[in-house]
mmCIF file of C-alpha atoms in Angstrom:
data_model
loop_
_atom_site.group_PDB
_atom_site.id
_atom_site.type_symbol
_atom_site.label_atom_id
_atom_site.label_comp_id
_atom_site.label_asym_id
_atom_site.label_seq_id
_atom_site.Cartn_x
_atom_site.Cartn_y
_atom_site.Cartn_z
ATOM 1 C CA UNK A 121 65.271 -4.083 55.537
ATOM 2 C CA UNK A 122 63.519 -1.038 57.455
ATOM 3 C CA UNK A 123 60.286 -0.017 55.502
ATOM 4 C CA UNK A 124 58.642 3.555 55.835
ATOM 5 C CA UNK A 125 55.836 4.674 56.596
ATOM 6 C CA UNK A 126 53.334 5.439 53.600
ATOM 7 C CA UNK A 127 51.647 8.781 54.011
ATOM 8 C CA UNK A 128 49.421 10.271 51.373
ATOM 9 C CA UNK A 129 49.047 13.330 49.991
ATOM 10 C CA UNK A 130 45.555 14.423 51.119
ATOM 11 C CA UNK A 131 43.822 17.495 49.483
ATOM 12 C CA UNK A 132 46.533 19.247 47.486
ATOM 13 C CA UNK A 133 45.135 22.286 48.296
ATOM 14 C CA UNK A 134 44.406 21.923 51.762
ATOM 15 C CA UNK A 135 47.413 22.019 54.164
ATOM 16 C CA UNK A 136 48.191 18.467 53.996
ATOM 17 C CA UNK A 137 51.501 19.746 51.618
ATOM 18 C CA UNK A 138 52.641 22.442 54.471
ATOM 19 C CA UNK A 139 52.673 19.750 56.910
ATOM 20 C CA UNK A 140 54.356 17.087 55.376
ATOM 21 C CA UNK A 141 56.949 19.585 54.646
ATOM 22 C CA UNK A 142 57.366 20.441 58.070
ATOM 23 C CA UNK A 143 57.064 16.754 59.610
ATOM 24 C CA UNK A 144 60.029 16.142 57.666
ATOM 25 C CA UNK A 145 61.944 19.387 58.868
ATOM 26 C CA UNK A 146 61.103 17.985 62.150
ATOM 27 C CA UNK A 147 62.282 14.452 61.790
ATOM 28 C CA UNK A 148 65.268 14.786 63.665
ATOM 29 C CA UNK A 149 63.374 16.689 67.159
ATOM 30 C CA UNK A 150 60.653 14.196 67.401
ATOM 31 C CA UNK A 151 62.537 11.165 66.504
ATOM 32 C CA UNK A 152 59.962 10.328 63.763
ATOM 33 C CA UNK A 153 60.165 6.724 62.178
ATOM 34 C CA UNK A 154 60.972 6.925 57.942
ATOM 35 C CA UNK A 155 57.952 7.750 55.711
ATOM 36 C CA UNK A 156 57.934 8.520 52.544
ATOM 37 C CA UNK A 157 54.720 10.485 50.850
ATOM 38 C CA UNK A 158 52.379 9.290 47.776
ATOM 39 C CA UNK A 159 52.092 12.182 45.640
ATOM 40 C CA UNK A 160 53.532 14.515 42.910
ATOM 41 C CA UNK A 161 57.215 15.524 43.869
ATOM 42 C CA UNK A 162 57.246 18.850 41.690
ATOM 43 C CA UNK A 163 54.086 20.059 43.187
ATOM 44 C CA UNK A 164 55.653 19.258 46.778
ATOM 45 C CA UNK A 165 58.791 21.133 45.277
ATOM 46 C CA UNK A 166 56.723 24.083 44.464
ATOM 47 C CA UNK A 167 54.896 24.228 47.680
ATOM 48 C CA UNK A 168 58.141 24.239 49.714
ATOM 49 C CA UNK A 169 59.211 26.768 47.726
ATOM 50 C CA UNK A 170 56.345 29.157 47.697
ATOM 51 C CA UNK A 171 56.903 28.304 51.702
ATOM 52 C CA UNK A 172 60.542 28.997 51.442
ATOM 53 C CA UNK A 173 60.502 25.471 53.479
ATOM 54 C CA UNK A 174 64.382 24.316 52.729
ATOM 55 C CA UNK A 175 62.962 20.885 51.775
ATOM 56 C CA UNK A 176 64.811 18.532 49.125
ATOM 57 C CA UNK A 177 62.663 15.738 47.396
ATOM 58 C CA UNK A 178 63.917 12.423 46.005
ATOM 59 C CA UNK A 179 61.374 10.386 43.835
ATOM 60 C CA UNK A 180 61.919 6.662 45.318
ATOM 61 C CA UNK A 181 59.920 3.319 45.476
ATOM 62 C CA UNK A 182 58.694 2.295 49.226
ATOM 63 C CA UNK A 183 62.073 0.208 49.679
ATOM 64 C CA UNK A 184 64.480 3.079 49.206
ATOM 65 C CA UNK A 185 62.284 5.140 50.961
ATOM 66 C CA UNK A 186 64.051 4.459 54.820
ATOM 67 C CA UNK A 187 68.102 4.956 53.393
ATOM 68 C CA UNK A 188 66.851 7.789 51.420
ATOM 69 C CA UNK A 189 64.774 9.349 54.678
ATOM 70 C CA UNK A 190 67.798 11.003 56.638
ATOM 71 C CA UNK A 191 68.938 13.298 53.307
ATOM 72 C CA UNK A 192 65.766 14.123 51.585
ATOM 73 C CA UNK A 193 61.785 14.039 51.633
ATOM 74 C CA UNK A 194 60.972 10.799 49.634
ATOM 75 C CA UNK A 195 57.850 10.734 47.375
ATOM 76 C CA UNK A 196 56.666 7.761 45.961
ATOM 77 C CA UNK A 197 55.217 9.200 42.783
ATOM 78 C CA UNK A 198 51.198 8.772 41.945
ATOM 79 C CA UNK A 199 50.338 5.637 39.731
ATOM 80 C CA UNK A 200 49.469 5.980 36.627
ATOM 81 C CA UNK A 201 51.193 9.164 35.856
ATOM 82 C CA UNK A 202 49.267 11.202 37.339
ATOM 83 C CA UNK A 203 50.024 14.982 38.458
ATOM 84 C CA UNK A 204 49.260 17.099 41.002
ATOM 85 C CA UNK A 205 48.368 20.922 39.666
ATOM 86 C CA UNK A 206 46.570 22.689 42.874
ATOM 87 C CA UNK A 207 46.205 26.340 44.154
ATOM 88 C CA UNK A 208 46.448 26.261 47.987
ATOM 89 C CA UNK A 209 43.059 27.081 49.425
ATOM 90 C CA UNK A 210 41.153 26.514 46.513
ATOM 91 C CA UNK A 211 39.616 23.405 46.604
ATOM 92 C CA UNK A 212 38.886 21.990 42.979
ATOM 93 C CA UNK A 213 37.020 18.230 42.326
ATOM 94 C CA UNK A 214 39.593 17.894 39.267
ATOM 95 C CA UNK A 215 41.728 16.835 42.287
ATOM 96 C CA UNK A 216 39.917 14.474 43.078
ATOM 97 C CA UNK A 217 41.720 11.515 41.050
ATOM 98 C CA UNK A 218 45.013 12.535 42.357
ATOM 99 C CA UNK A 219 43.544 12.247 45.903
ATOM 100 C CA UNK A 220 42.128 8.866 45.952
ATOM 101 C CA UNK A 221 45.203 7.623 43.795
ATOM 102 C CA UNK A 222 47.142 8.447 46.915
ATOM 103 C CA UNK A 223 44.757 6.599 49.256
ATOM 104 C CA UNK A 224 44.419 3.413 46.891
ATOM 105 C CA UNK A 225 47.970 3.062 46.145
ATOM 106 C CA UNK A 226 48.960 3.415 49.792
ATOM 107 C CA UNK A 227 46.265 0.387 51.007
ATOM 108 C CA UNK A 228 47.967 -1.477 48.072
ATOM 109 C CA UNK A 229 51.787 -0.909 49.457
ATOM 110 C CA UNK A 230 49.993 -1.650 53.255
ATOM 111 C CA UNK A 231 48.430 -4.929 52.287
ATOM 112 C CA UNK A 232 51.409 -6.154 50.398
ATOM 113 C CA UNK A 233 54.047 -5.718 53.224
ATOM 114 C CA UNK A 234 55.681 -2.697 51.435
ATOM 115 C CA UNK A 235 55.061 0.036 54.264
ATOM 116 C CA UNK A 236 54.351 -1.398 58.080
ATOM 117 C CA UNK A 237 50.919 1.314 58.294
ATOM 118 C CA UNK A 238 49.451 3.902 56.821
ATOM 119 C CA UNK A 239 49.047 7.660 57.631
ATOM 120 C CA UNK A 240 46.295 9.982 56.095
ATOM 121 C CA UNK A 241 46.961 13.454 55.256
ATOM 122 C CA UNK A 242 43.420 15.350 55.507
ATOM 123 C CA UNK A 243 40.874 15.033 52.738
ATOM 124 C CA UNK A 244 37.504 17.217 51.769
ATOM 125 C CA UNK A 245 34.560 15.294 51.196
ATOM 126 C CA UNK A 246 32.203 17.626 49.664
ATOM 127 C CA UNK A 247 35.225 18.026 47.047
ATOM 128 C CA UNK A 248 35.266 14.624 46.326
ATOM 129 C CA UNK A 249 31.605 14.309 46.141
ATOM 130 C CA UNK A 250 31.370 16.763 43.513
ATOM 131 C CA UNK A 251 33.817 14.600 41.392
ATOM 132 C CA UNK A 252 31.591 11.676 42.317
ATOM 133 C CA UNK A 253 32.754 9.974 45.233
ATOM 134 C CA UNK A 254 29.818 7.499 46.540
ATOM 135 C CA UNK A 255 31.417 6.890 50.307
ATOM 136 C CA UNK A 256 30.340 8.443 53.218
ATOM 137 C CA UNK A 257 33.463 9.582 54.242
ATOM 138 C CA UNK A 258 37.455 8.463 54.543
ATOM 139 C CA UNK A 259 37.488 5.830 56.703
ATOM 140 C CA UNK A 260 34.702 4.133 55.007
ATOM 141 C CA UNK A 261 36.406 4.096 52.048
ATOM 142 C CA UNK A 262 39.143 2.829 53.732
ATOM 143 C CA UNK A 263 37.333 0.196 55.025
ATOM 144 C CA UNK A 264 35.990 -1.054 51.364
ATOM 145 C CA UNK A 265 39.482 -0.623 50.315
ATOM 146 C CA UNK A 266 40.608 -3.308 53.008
ATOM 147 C CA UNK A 267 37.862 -5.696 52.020
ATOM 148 C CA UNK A 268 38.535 -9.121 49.724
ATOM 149 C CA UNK A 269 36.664 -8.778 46.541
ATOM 150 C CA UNK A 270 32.521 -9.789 46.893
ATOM 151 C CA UNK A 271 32.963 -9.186 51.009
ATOM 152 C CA UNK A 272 31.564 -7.504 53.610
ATOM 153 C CA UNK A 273 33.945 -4.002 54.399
ATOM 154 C CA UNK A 274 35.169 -4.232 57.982
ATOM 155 C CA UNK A 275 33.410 -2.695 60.891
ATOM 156 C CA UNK A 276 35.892 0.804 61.382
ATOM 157 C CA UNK A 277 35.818 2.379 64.976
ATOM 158 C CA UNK A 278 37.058 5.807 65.115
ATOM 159 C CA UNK A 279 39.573 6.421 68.301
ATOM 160 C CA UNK A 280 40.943 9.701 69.082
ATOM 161 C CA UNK A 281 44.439 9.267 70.829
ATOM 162 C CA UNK A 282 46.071 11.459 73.135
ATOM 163 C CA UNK A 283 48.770 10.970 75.901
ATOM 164 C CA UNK A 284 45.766 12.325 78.089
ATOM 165 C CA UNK A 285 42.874 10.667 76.619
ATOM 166 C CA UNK A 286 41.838 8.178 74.661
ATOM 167 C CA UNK A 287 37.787 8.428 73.570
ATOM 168 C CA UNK A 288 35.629 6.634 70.970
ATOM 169 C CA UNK A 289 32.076 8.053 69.752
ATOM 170 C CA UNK A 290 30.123 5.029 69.169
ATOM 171 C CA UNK A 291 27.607 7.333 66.844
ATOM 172 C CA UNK A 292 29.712 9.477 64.531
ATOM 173 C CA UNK A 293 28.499 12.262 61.950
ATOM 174 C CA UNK A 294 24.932 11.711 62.206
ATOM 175 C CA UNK A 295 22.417 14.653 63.733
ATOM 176 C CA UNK A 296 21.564 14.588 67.403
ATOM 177 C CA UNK A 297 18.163 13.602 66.478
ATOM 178 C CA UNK A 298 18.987 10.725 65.203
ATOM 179 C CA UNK A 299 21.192 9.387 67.812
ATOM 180 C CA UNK A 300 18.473 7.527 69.894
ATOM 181 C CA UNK A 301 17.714 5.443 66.952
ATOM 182 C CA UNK A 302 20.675 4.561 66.066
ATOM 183 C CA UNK A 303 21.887 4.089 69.258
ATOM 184 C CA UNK A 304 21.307 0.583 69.990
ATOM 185 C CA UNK A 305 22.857 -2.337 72.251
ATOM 186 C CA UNK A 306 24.445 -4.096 69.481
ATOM 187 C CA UNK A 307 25.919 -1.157 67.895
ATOM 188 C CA UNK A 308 27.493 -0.515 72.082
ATOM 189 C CA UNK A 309 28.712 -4.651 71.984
ATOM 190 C CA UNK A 310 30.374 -4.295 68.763
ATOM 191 C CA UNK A 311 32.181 -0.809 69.182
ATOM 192 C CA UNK A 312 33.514 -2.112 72.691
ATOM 193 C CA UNK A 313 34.642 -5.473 71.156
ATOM 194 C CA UNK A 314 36.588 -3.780 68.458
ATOM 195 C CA UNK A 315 38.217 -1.255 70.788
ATOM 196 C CA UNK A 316 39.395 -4.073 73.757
ATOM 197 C CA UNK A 317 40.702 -6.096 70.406
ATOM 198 C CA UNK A 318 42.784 -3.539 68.988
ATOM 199 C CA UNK A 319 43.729 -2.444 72.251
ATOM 200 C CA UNK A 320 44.985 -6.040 73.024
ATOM 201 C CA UNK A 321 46.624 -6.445 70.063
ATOM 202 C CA UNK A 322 47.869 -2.840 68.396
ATOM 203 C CA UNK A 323 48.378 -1.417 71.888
ATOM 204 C CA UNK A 324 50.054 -3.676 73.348
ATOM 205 C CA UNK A 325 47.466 -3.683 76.291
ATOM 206 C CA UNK A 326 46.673 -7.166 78.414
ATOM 207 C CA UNK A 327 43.733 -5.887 79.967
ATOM 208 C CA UNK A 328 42.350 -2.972 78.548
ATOM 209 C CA UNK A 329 39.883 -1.144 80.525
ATOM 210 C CA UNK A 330 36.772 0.869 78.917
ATOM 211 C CA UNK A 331 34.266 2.896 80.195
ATOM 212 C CA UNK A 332 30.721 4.079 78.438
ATOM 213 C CA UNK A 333 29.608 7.336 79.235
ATOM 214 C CA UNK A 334 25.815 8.065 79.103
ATOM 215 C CA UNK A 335 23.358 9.690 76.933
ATOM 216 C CA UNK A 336 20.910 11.674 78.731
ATOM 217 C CA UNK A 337 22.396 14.159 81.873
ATOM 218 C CA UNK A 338 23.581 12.340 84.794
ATOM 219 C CA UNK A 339 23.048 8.825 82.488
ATOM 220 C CA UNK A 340 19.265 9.104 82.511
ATOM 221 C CA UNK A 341 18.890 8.982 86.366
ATOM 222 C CA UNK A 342 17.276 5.718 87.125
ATOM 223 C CA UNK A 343 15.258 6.895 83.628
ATOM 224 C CA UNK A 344 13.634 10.283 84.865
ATOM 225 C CA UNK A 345 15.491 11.669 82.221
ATOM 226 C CA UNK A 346 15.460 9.272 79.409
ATOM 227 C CA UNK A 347 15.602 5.952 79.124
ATOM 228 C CA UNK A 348 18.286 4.836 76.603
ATOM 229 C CA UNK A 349 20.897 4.658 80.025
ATOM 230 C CA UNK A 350 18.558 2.256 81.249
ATOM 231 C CA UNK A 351 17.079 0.050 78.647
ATOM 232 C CA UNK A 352 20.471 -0.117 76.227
ATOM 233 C CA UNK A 353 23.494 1.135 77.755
ATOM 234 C CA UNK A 354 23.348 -0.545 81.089
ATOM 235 C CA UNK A 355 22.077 -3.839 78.870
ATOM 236 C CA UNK A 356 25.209 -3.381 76.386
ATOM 237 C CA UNK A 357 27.560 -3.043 79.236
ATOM 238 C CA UNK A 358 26.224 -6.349 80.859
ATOM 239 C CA UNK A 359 26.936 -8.584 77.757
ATOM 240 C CA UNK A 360 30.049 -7.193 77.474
ATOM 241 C CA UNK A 361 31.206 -7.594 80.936
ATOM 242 C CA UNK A 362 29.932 -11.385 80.598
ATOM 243 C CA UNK A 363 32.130 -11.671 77.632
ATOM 244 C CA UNK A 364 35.296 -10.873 79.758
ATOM 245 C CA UNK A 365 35.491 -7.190 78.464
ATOM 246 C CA UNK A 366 36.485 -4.141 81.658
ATOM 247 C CA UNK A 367 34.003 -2.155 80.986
ATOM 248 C CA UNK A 368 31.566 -0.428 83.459
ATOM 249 C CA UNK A 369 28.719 2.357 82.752
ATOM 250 C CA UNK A 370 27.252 3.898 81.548
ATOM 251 C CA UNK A 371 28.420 6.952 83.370
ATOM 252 C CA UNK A 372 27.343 10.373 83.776
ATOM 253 C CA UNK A 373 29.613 12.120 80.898
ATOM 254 C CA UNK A 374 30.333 15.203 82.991
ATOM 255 C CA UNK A 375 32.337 13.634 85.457
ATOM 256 C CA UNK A 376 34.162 11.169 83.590
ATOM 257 C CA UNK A 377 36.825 13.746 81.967
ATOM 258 C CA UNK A 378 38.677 15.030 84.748
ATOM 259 C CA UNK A 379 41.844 13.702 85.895
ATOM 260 C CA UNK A 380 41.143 11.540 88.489
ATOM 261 C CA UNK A 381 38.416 9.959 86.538
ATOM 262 C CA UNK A 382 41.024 9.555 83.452
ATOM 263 C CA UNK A 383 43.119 7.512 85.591
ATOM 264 C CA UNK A 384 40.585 4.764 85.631
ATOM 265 C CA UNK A 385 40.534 3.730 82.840
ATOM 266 C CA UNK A 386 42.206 3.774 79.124
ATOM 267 C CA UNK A 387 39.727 4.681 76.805
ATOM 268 C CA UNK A 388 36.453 5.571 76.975
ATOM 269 C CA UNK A 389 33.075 5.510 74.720
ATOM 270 C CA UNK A 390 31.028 7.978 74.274
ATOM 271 C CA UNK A 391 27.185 7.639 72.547
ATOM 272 C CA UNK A 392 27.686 10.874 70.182
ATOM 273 C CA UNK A 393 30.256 12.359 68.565
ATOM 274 C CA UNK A 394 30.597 15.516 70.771
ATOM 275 C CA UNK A 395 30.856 13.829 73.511
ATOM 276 C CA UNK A 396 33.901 12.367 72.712
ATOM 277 C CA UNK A 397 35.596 14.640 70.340
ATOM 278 C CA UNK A 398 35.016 17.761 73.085
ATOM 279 C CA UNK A 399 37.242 16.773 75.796
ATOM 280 C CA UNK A 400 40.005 15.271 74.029
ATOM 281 C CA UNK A 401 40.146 18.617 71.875
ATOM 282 C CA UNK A 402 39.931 20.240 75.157
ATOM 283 C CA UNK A 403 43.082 18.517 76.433
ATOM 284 C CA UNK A 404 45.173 17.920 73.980
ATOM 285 C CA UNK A 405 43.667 20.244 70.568
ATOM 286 C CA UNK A 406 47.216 20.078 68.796
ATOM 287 C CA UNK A 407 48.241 16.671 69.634
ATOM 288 C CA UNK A 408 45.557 14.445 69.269
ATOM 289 C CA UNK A 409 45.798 11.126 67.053
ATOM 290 C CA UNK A 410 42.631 9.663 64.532
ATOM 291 C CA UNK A 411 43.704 6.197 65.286
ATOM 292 C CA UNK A 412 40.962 3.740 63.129
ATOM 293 C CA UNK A 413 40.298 0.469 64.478
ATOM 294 C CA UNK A 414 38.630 -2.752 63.462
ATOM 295 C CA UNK A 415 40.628 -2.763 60.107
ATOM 296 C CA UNK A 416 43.530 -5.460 58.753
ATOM 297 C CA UNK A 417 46.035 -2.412 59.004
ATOM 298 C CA UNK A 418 46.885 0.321 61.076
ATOM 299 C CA UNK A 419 45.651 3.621 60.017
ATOM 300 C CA UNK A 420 46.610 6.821 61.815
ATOM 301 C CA UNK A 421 46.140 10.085 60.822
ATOM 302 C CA UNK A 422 45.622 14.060 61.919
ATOM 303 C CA UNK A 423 43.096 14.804 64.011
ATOM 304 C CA UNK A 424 41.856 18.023 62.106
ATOM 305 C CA UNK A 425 40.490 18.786 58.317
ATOM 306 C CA UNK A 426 41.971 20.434 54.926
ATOM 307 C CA UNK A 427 42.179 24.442 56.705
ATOM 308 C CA UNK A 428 41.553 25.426 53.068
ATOM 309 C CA UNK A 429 42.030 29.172 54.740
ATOM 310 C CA UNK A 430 45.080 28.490 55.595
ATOM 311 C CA UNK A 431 46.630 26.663 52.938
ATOM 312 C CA UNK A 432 49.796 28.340 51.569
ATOM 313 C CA UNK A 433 50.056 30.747 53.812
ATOM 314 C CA UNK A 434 52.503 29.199 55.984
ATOM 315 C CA UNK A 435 50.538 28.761 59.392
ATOM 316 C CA UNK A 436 49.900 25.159 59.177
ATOM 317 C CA UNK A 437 50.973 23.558 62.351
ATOM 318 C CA UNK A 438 51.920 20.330 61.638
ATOM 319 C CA UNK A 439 51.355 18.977 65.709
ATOM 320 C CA UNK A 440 48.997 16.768 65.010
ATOM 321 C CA UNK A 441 50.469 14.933 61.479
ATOM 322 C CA UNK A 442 53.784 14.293 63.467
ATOM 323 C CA UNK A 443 51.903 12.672 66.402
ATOM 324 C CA UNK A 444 50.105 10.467 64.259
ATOM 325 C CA UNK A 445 53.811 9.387 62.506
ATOM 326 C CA UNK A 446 55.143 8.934 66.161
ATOM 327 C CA UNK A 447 52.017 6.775 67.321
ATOM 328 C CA UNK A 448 52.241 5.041 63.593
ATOM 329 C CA UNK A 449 55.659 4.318 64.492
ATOM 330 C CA UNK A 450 55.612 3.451 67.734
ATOM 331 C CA UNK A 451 52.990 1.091 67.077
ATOM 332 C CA UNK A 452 54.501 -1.052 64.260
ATOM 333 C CA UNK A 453 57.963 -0.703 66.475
ATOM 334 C CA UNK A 454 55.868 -2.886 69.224
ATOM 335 C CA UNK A 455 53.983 -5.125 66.952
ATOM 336 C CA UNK A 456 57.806 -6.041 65.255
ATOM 337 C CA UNK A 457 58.415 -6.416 69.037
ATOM 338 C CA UNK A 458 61.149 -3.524 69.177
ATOM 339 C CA UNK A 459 60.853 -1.427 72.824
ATOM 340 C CA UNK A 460 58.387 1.307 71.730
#
């Protein structure tokens, strides 16, 4: 039996709704594998027709999802009864329930061989904070999601995907202050084994190569101009290479982006978030995939927020949700060992 993709809702009033709407529309041009969507059909209904989007909705369970993809939208329905009652743009915390119901129930279907991987619609954190949320973000929640009971979550490595470019901040949403602290040798080892991993065995890749890219301009110059390049880079890189991990660096970042440098290698990491994030949004803004790593299932999803200021006015481009279906797809087409 083919299985679908589980997607969740997202923030209701964000444009997560819009683009699910028009993923679907665009099934048929992009060749997108089945997915069906955890949320509240009549509020889908109502969006699409606030859009005038000419989508119909089916409420299914994962299974019937695939035969019923061709014909109609399916929605797996929230658990618990729960309903959906947003105003586009205006995010609200009494959401919030609806949105992590989505979320939990989709890790449940994941881990119990119901749907092949998971794709997030975008969330808000600050709305979910207000209603109490204690993680730091989504894909730490994620990662406590994926954990057995009384463990450890997984370490989760945020890559950003692109035909172009593949990149992976090693520090994520912390201030540039506090990069140099955090930035340590371990932190470099265990980022880079995750990625070559995943890489080996979600990719599809036999020898993956990686690159670092420095911290301070032209990677600290011998140290003139910092020392971090020096002292726990260049050490990082080292163990890593002993290991059996391609890797080489650290490298000055401003050359590594350009085409002939891309050709070298197949992802590369980057010490703070901007580093990474700003050329792959460069190159490939609409397209680009939120790929998370290092957990027992494969999680893909948009590489862009809520757009509460555009939500329900019918401008949401959904680029970047149906590249992160196709790479979801594609993906769990290779790992089932079907020609990707």
């Amino acid at each position: 039996m083919t299985t679908a993709l589980a997607l969740t809702q997202g923030d209701p009033a964000g444009i997560g709704p819009e683009i699910t709407l028009r993923a679907w529309l665009a099934r048929e041009e992009h060749g997108l594998a089945p997915f069906f969507v955890i949320g509240d059909p009549e509020f889908l209904g109502s969006i699409a027709a606030r859009l005038g989007l000419a989508v119909p909705l089916v409420a299914v369970e994962p299974e019937e999802a695939a035969a019923a993809f061709a014909r109609a939208l399916p929605v797996v329905r929230l658990p618990g009864g729960l309903t959906v009652a947003a105003e586009p743009g205006q995010p609200d915390p009494a959401s919030a329930a609806g949105t992590l119901a989505s979320i939990d129930e989709a890790v449940r279907l994941v881990q119990a061989g119901r749907a092949p991987a998971l794709v997030t619609n975008p969330i808000a954190k600050h709305v979910l904070y207000e209603a109490g949320f204690r993680h730091p973000g989504h894909t730490e929640y994620l990662a406590a999601l994926a954990a057995a009971p009384g463990a450890a979550p997984p370490t989760a490595v945020m890559l950003l995907w692109s035909e172009d470019l593949a990149v992976v901040p090693v520090t994520i949403h912390v201030a540039l202050r506090r990069v140099p602290d955090l930035l340590t040798a371990d932190l470099v080892v265990e980022t880079a084994r995750i990625v070559d991993r995943d890489l080996r065995s979600r990719f599809g890749l036999a020898a993956p190569r990686l690159v670092l890219a420095g911290l301070n301009p032209h990677a600290g110059e011998t140290g003139t101009m910092g020392t971090e390049d020096r002292d726990v880079l260049a050490p990082a890189v080292e163990r890593l290479r002993a290991e059996g991990i391609a890797i080489t660096g650290p490298h000055p970042a401003d050359t590594l982006f350009h085409a002939r440098a891309r050709a070298t290698y197949d992802v590369a990491l980057a010490p703070t978030h901007d580093q990474a994030l700003i050329p792959i949004k460069t190159l490939a803004f609409d397209e680009g995939v939120n790929v998370t790593l290092g957990l027992p299932f494969l999680r893909t999803s948009p590489d862009h927020g809520t757009a509460f200021d555009i939500a329900g006015k019918g401008l949401a481009m959904p680029d970047s949700l149906i590249a992160a279906l196709k790479l979801a797809g594609r993906l769990t087409r290779a790992q089932d060992g079907v020609a990707a």
